[in-house]
Tab-separated table of C-alpha atoms and ligand atoms in Angstrom:
chain	number	residue	atom	x	y	z
A	15	MET	CA	-17.301	20.228	-0.602
A	16	PRO	CA	-19.492	18.169	-2.635
A	17	PRO	CA	-18.565	14.480	-3.435
A	18	SER	CA	-16.900	13.986	-6.854
A	19	THR	CA	-19.167	11.993	-9.072
A	20	ASN	CA	-16.873	11.593	-12.325
A	21	GLN	CA	-14.182	9.485	-10.453
A	22	PRO	CA	-14.080	6.105	-8.931
A	23	ARG	CA	-14.053	6.141	-5.160
A	24	ARG	CA	-10.860	6.999	-3.604
A	25	THR	CA	-9.501	5.478	-0.398
A	26	LEU	CA	-7.559	7.171	2.515
A	27	LEU	CA	-5.661	5.177	5.446
A	28	LEU	CA	-5.687	7.516	8.349
A	29	THR	CA	-4.080	6.486	11.662
A	30	GLY	CA	-5.428	7.953	14.827
A	31	ALA	CA	-8.890	9.221	13.712
A	32	SER	CA	-10.634	9.054	16.916
A	33	ARG	CA	-10.167	12.697	18.108
A	34	GLY	CA	-8.681	16.124	17.042
A	35	ILE	CA	-6.887	16.451	13.724
A	36	GLY	CA	-7.743	12.979	12.798
A	37	HIS	CA	-11.503	13.257	13.380
A	38	ALA	CA	-11.507	16.741	11.409
A	39	THR	CA	-9.595	14.883	8.673
A	40	VAL	CA	-12.165	11.824	8.298
A	41	LYS	CA	-14.762	14.569	8.138
A	42	ARG	CA	-12.975	16.543	5.287
A	43	PHE	CA	-12.296	13.294	3.219
A	44	SER	CA	-15.656	11.651	3.744
A	45	ALA	CA	-17.408	15.035	2.721
A	46	ALA	CA	-15.407	14.955	-0.512
A	47	GLY	CA	-16.814	11.185	-1.257
A	48	TRP	CA	-13.538	9.468	-0.114
A	49	ARG	CA	-13.604	6.051	1.657
A	50	VAL	CA	-11.761	6.526	5.005
A	51	ILE	CA	-10.170	3.405	6.858
A	52	THR	CA	-9.042	4.502	10.359
A	53	CYS	CA	-6.601	2.709	12.673
A	54	SER	CA	-6.535	3.101	16.357
A	55	ARG	CA	-6.277	1.155	19.545
A	56	HIS	CA	-9.882	1.441	20.456
A	57	PRO	CA	-12.544	-0.857	18.611
A	58	PHE	CA	-14.867	0.643	16.152
A	59	PRO	CA	-17.184	3.202	18.061
A	60	GLU	CA	-20.732	2.234	18.191
A	61	ASN	CA	-21.845	5.768	17.938
A	62	CYS	CA	-19.600	6.593	15.003
A	63	PRO	CA	-19.969	10.204	14.000
A	64	TRP	CA	-19.638	9.639	10.300
A	65	GLU	CA	-20.935	7.167	7.839
A	66	MET	CA	-18.620	4.084	8.044
A	67	GLY	CA	-18.858	0.385	9.168
A	68	PRO	CA	-16.481	-1.696	11.213
A	69	GLU	CA	-15.094	-2.792	8.000
A	70	ASP	CA	-13.491	0.652	7.722
A	71	HIS	CA	-11.920	0.388	11.001
A	72	ILE	CA	-8.636	-1.486	11.978
A	73	GLN	CA	-8.062	-1.836	15.852
A	74	VAL	CA	-4.122	-1.754	15.982
A	75	ASP	CA	-1.648	-0.762	18.619
A	76	LEU	CA	0.995	1.098	16.618
A	77	SER	CA	3.656	0.854	19.578
A	78	ASN	CA	3.809	-2.590	18.872
A	79	PRO	CA	5.632	-3.555	15.804
A	80	GLU	CA	4.330	-6.966	15.253
A	81	ASP	CA	0.730	-5.692	15.624
A	82	THR	CA	1.324	-2.899	13.192
A	83	LEU	CA	2.643	-5.489	10.650
A	84	ARG	CA	-0.205	-7.707	11.279
A	85	ALA	CA	-2.577	-4.642	10.678
A	86	VAL	CA	-0.774	-3.891	7.225
A	87	ASP	CA	-1.916	-7.436	6.132
A	88	GLU	CA	-5.493	-6.668	7.321
A	89	ILE	CA	-5.496	-3.466	5.594
A	90	LYS	CA	-4.421	-5.090	2.167
A	91	GLN	CA	-7.232	-7.423	2.424
A	92	ARG	CA	-9.739	-4.544	2.692
A	93	LEU	CA	-8.585	-2.736	-0.214
A	94	PRO	CA	-10.512	-3.569	-3.542
A	95	ASN	CA	-8.090	-3.847	-6.374
A	96	GLY	CA	-5.268	-3.599	-4.100
A	97	GLU	CA	-5.369	0.470	-4.493
A	98	LEU	CA	-4.663	2.963	-1.783
A	99	HIS	CA	-4.859	6.527	-2.911
A	100	ALA	CA	-3.319	8.121	0.381
A	101	LEU	CA	-1.831	7.245	3.706
A	102	VAL	CA	-1.915	9.989	6.571
A	103	ASN	CA	0.377	8.964	9.519
A	104	ASN	CA	-1.466	11.304	12.366
A	105	ALA	CA	-1.309	9.062	15.327
A	106	GLY	CA	1.106	10.536	17.732
A	107	ILE	CA	1.650	10.186	21.501
A	108	SER	CA	3.202	12.920	23.801
A	109	PRO	CA	3.978	11.221	27.505
A	110	LYS	CA	3.908	13.697	30.547
A	111	GLY	CA	5.738	13.128	33.818
A	112	PRO	CA	4.218	13.306	37.077
A	113	GLY	CA	1.374	15.971	37.425
A	114	GLY	CA	1.514	16.611	33.815
A	115	SER	CA	5.127	17.791	33.845
A	116	ARG	CA	7.399	18.134	30.860
A	117	LEU	CA	9.713	15.154	30.348
A	118	SER	CA	13.138	16.513	29.380
A	119	THR	CA	16.297	14.740	28.196
A	120	LEU	CA	17.225	14.243	31.756
A	121	ASN	CA	14.307	12.501	32.973
A	122	THR	CA	12.471	10.544	30.038
A	123	PRO	CA	12.187	6.942	30.942
A	124	GLN	CA	14.013	4.729	28.421
A	125	GLU	CA	10.837	2.731	27.821
A	126	ALA	CA	8.644	5.835	27.366
A	127	TRP	CA	11.331	7.045	24.725
A	128	HIS	CA	11.138	3.783	22.813
A	129	LYS	CA	7.416	3.751	22.762
A	130	VAL	CA	7.194	7.393	21.521
A	131	PHE	CA	9.590	6.552	18.721
A	132	GLN	CA	7.750	3.377	17.858
A	133	VAL	CA	4.432	4.993	17.476
A	134	ASN	CA	5.561	8.356	15.898
A	135	LEU	CA	8.453	7.507	13.681
A	136	PHE	CA	8.577	3.555	13.129
A	137	ALA	CA	4.812	2.981	12.515
A	138	PRO	CA	4.731	5.492	9.767
A	139	ILE	CA	7.549	3.679	7.979
A	140	LEU	CA	6.253	0.226	8.559
A	141	LEU	CA	2.690	1.423	7.199
A	142	ALA	CA	4.221	3.175	4.265
A	143	ARG	CA	6.576	0.450	3.254
A	144	GLY	CA	4.137	-2.206	3.870
A	145	LEU	CA	1.563	-0.640	1.590
A	146	LEU	CA	3.832	0.837	-1.041
A	147	GLU	CA	2.509	-1.441	-3.786
A	148	GLU	CA	-1.000	-0.280	-3.238
A	149	LEU	CA	0.091	3.491	-3.029
A	150	LYS	CA	2.122	2.913	-6.387
A	151	ARG	CA	-1.044	1.745	-8.074
A	152	THR	CA	-2.884	4.834	-7.796
A	153	HIS	CA	0.073	7.263	-7.858
A	154	GLY	CA	-0.998	8.055	-4.139
A	155	ALA	CA	0.389	10.172	-1.361
A	156	VAL	CA	1.735	10.163	1.984
A	157	VAL	CA	1.378	12.733	4.604
A	158	ASN	CA	3.255	12.564	7.823
A	159	VAL	CA	2.263	14.725	10.700
A	160	THR	CA	4.972	16.362	12.597
A	161	SER	CA	5.190	19.311	14.855
A	162	ILE	CA	6.596	22.686	15.423
A	163	ALA	CA	8.114	20.903	18.424
A	164	GLY	CA	10.341	18.863	15.945
A	165	SER	CA	12.181	22.369	15.203
A	166	ARG	CA	12.623	23.831	18.522
A	167	VAL	CA	12.333	23.525	22.216
A	168	HIS	CA	8.719	23.631	22.995
A	169	PRO	CA	7.596	24.561	26.808
A	170	PHE	CA	5.323	21.577	27.132
A	171	ALA	CA	6.179	18.824	24.454
A	172	GLY	CA	8.770	16.650	25.852
A	173	ALA	CA	12.061	15.748	24.518
A	174	ALA	CA	11.209	12.236	23.185
A	175	TYR	CA	8.150	13.904	21.298
A	176	ALA	CA	10.313	16.696	20.001
A	177	THR	CA	12.978	14.440	18.791
A	178	SER	CA	10.731	11.870	17.281
A	179	LYS	CA	8.832	14.571	15.228
A	180	ALA	CA	12.256	15.785	14.149
A	181	ALA	CA	13.122	12.499	12.824
A	182	LEU	CA	9.703	12.109	11.026
A	183	ALA	CA	10.503	15.580	9.227
A	184	GLY	CA	13.835	13.627	8.268
A	185	LEU	CA	12.061	10.538	7.308
A	186	THR	CA	9.874	12.578	5.021
A	187	ARG	CA	12.711	13.764	3.181
A	188	GLU	CA	14.140	10.469	2.865
A	189	MET	CA	10.798	8.884	1.705
A	190	ALA	CA	10.231	11.636	-0.575
A	191	SER	CA	13.518	10.765	-2.417
A	192	ASP	CA	12.825	7.116	-2.454
A	193	PHE	CA	8.936	7.128	-3.180
A	194	GLY	CA	9.032	9.896	-5.674
A	195	PRO	CA	10.824	7.801	-8.493
A	196	LEU	CA	8.005	5.243	-7.833
A	197	GLY	CA	5.239	7.908	-8.346
A	198	VAL	CA	4.360	8.250	-4.627
A	199	ARG	CA	4.621	11.615	-3.171
A	200	VAL	CA	5.647	12.277	0.502
A	201	ASN	CA	5.126	15.570	2.510
A	202	ALA	CA	4.653	16.425	5.876
A	203	ILE	CA	2.348	19.130	7.779
A	204	ALA	CA	3.736	20.502	11.204
A	205	PRO	CA	1.018	21.860	13.178
A	206	GLY	CA	1.453	24.424	16.033
A	207	GLU	CA	-0.978	25.013	18.552
A	208	ILE	CA	-4.264	23.202	17.488
A	209	ASP	CA	-7.198	23.350	19.562
A	210	THR	CA	-7.227	19.698	20.825
A	211	SER	CA	-6.948	17.652	23.816
A	212	ILE	CA	-3.086	17.186	23.342
A	213	LEU	CA	-2.634	21.108	24.290
A	214	SER	CA	-1.346	21.615	28.015
A	215	PRO	CA	-2.546	24.120	30.613
A	216	GLY	CA	-0.793	27.336	29.928
A	217	THR	CA	-1.026	27.353	26.145
A	218	GLU	CA	-2.748	30.807	26.224
A	219	LYS	CA	0.686	32.193	27.150
A	220	ILE	CA	2.180	30.643	23.865
A	221	VAL	CA	-0.894	31.951	21.917
A	222	GLU	CA	-0.059	35.625	22.976
A	223	GLN	CA	3.343	35.236	20.927
A	224	ILE	CA	1.666	33.724	17.929
A	225	PRO	CA	1.301	36.415	15.238
A	226	MET	CA	-2.335	35.362	14.571
A	227	GLN	CA	-3.172	35.431	18.326
A	228	ARG	CA	-5.174	32.239	18.278
A	229	LEU	CA	-5.314	28.771	18.112
A	230	GLY	CA	-5.807	26.725	14.846
A	231	THR	CA	-8.737	24.664	14.502
A	232	PRO	CA	-8.394	20.899	13.418
A	233	ASP	CA	-10.182	21.529	10.362
A	234	GLU	CA	-7.588	24.147	9.273
A	235	VAL	CA	-5.205	21.446	9.537
A	236	ALA	CA	-7.426	18.763	7.753
A	237	LYS	CA	-7.977	20.955	4.636
A	238	ILE	CA	-4.077	21.130	4.156
A	239	ILE	CA	-3.744	17.369	4.643
A	240	TYR	CA	-6.508	17.125	2.051
A	241	VAL	CA	-4.556	19.249	-0.285
A	242	LEU	CA	-1.465	17.274	-0.032
A	243	CYS	CA	-3.380	14.145	-0.979
A	244	THR	CA	-4.978	15.704	-4.082
A	245	GLU	CA	-4.273	16.994	-7.614
A	246	THR	CA	-3.750	20.628	-6.279
A	247	SER	CA	-0.342	19.609	-4.749
A	248	SER	CA	0.547	17.340	-7.876
A	249	TYR	CA	4.271	18.680	-7.859
A	250	LEU	CA	4.725	18.893	-4.202
A	251	ASN	CA	7.146	16.401	-2.754
A	252	GLY	CA	9.209	16.465	0.382
A	253	ALA	CA	7.827	19.668	1.828
A	254	GLU	CA	7.044	20.181	5.452
A	255	ILE	CA	3.948	22.677	5.596
A	256	HIS	CA	3.712	24.635	8.798
A	257	ILE	CA	0.359	25.464	9.740
A	258	ASN	CA	0.799	27.460	12.875
A	259	GLY	CA	-0.461	31.315	12.463
A	260	GLY	CA	2.963	32.309	12.040
A	261	GLN	CA	4.585	30.988	15.292
A	262	HIS	CA	7.694	29.802	13.613
A	263	VAL	CA	8.686	32.965	12.247
B	301	LIG	N1	-3.137	19.170	18.593
B	301	LIG	C1	-1.846	20.144	18.394
B	301	LIG	O1	-1.883	21.090	18.657
B	301	LIG	C2	-0.740	19.285	17.913
B	301	LIG	C3	0.418	20.138	17.359
B	301	LIG	C4	1.461	19.528	16.585
B	301	LIG	C5	1.297	18.287	16.318
B	301	LIG	N2	0.417	17.500	16.623
B	301	LIG	C6	0.255	16.138	15.943
B	301	LIG	O2	-0.904	15.936	15.312
B	301	LIG	C7	-1.243	14.500	15.290
B	301	LIG	C8	-2.845	14.566	15.981
B	301	LIG	O3	-2.854	15.426	17.262
B	301	LIG	P1	-3.926	15.308	18.097
B	301	LIG	O4	-3.887	16.458	19.043
B	301	LIG	O5	-5.286	15.543	17.015
B	301	LIG	O6	-4.055	13.899	18.713
B	301	LIG	P2	-4.850	13.372	19.890
B	301	LIG	O7	-6.252	13.916	20.069
B	301	LIG	O8	-3.983	12.942	21.178
B	301	LIG	O9	-5.209	11.976	19.264
B	301	LIG	C9	-4.221	10.889	18.842
B	301	LIG	C10	-4.873	10.102	18.126
B	301	LIG	O10	-3.704	8.759	18.029
B	301	LIG	C11	-4.463	7.509	18.171
B	301	LIG	N3	-3.212	6.842	18.990
B	301	LIG	C12	-2.604	7.165	19.954
B	301	LIG	N4	-1.589	5.993	20.425
B	301	LIG	C13	-1.984	5.202	19.629
B	301	LIG	C14	-1.265	3.884	19.260
B	301	LIG	N5	-0.508	3.490	20.206
B	301	LIG	N6	-1.880	3.124	18.251
B	301	LIG	C15	-2.887	3.487	17.523
B	301	LIG	N7	-3.244	4.705	17.504
B	301	LIG	C16	-2.921	5.469	18.601
B	301	LIG	C17	-5.565	7.843	19.182
B	301	LIG	O11	-6.645	6.788	19.171
B	301	LIG	P3	-6.606	5.919	20.385
B	301	LIG	O12	-6.795	6.245	21.547
B	301	LIG	O13	-7.922	5.120	19.940
B	301	LIG	O14	-5.423	4.884	20.071
B	301	LIG	C18	-5.928	9.069	18.685
B	301	LIG	O15	-7.182	9.081	17.651
B	301	LIG	C19	-0.388	13.911	16.220
B	301	LIG	O16	0.889	13.317	15.552
B	301	LIG	C20	0.309	15.142	17.146
B	301	LIG	O17	1.775	14.970	17.483
B	301	LIG	C21	-0.742	17.971	17.149
């Protein structure tokens, strides 16, 4: 996709860019000429695989609400003209029990449950609310990354993760209603089994049941995120798009 030359450069804020779906999303937006500001716990990687500098990376622990609000202030200072065109809430955590076992409603420790909700649900609303003025200025878009596990019991995804993603789908609906009149669209994507490090051993058994009989690739997710942040989706608001090869049918 060639960079657009007749438009001012647009800016995306993306959480959790260092691996998987986030990584593919940076590549997709950068190729289209966007500036991408990334957020994650680790510092700016010296051997960054795309063209950006430390001024385009914010080190933040999204499991900590105070640190998240501090990051919002830092992000605002890095936005020229106070404009943000898109926010993609992609960072997500899915804790496991001993030996990689599934944590259910019966054995998820209280602290783990809180941490999952802080990263997967509360950080997205802290960021979106904190950057609302910047998004309003551009008639921007928010994309929340939910999961197929938010709408059905999944053999590997734990109970805290699944309920946080169900709540994030609900949050998307509420935000679409509140942000829509302000000119900001809010949608979600719900990936199924995407070929990243979050997958558990045994996923091949699930793949046999998927109508398309294969995993999705991070780029197949990234390109839908791109559509949700651009003109092609100008009348889409409050949707949750399933990207799962038909796994949900
Ligand atoms: N892969 C799948 O099949 C699949 C399926 C359904 C939904 N999803 C969702 O898609 C999203 C991306 O998944 P993925 O598989 O690409 O994830 P991943 O490879 O596990 O990457 C997670 C990202 O989140 C960041 N992160 C984790 N904890 C953080 C924290 N406390 N503060 C800030 N950043 C944090 C990580 O960076 P640092 O380590 O540097 O902090 C990393 O960049 C997640 O929301 C996931 O739930 C994935």
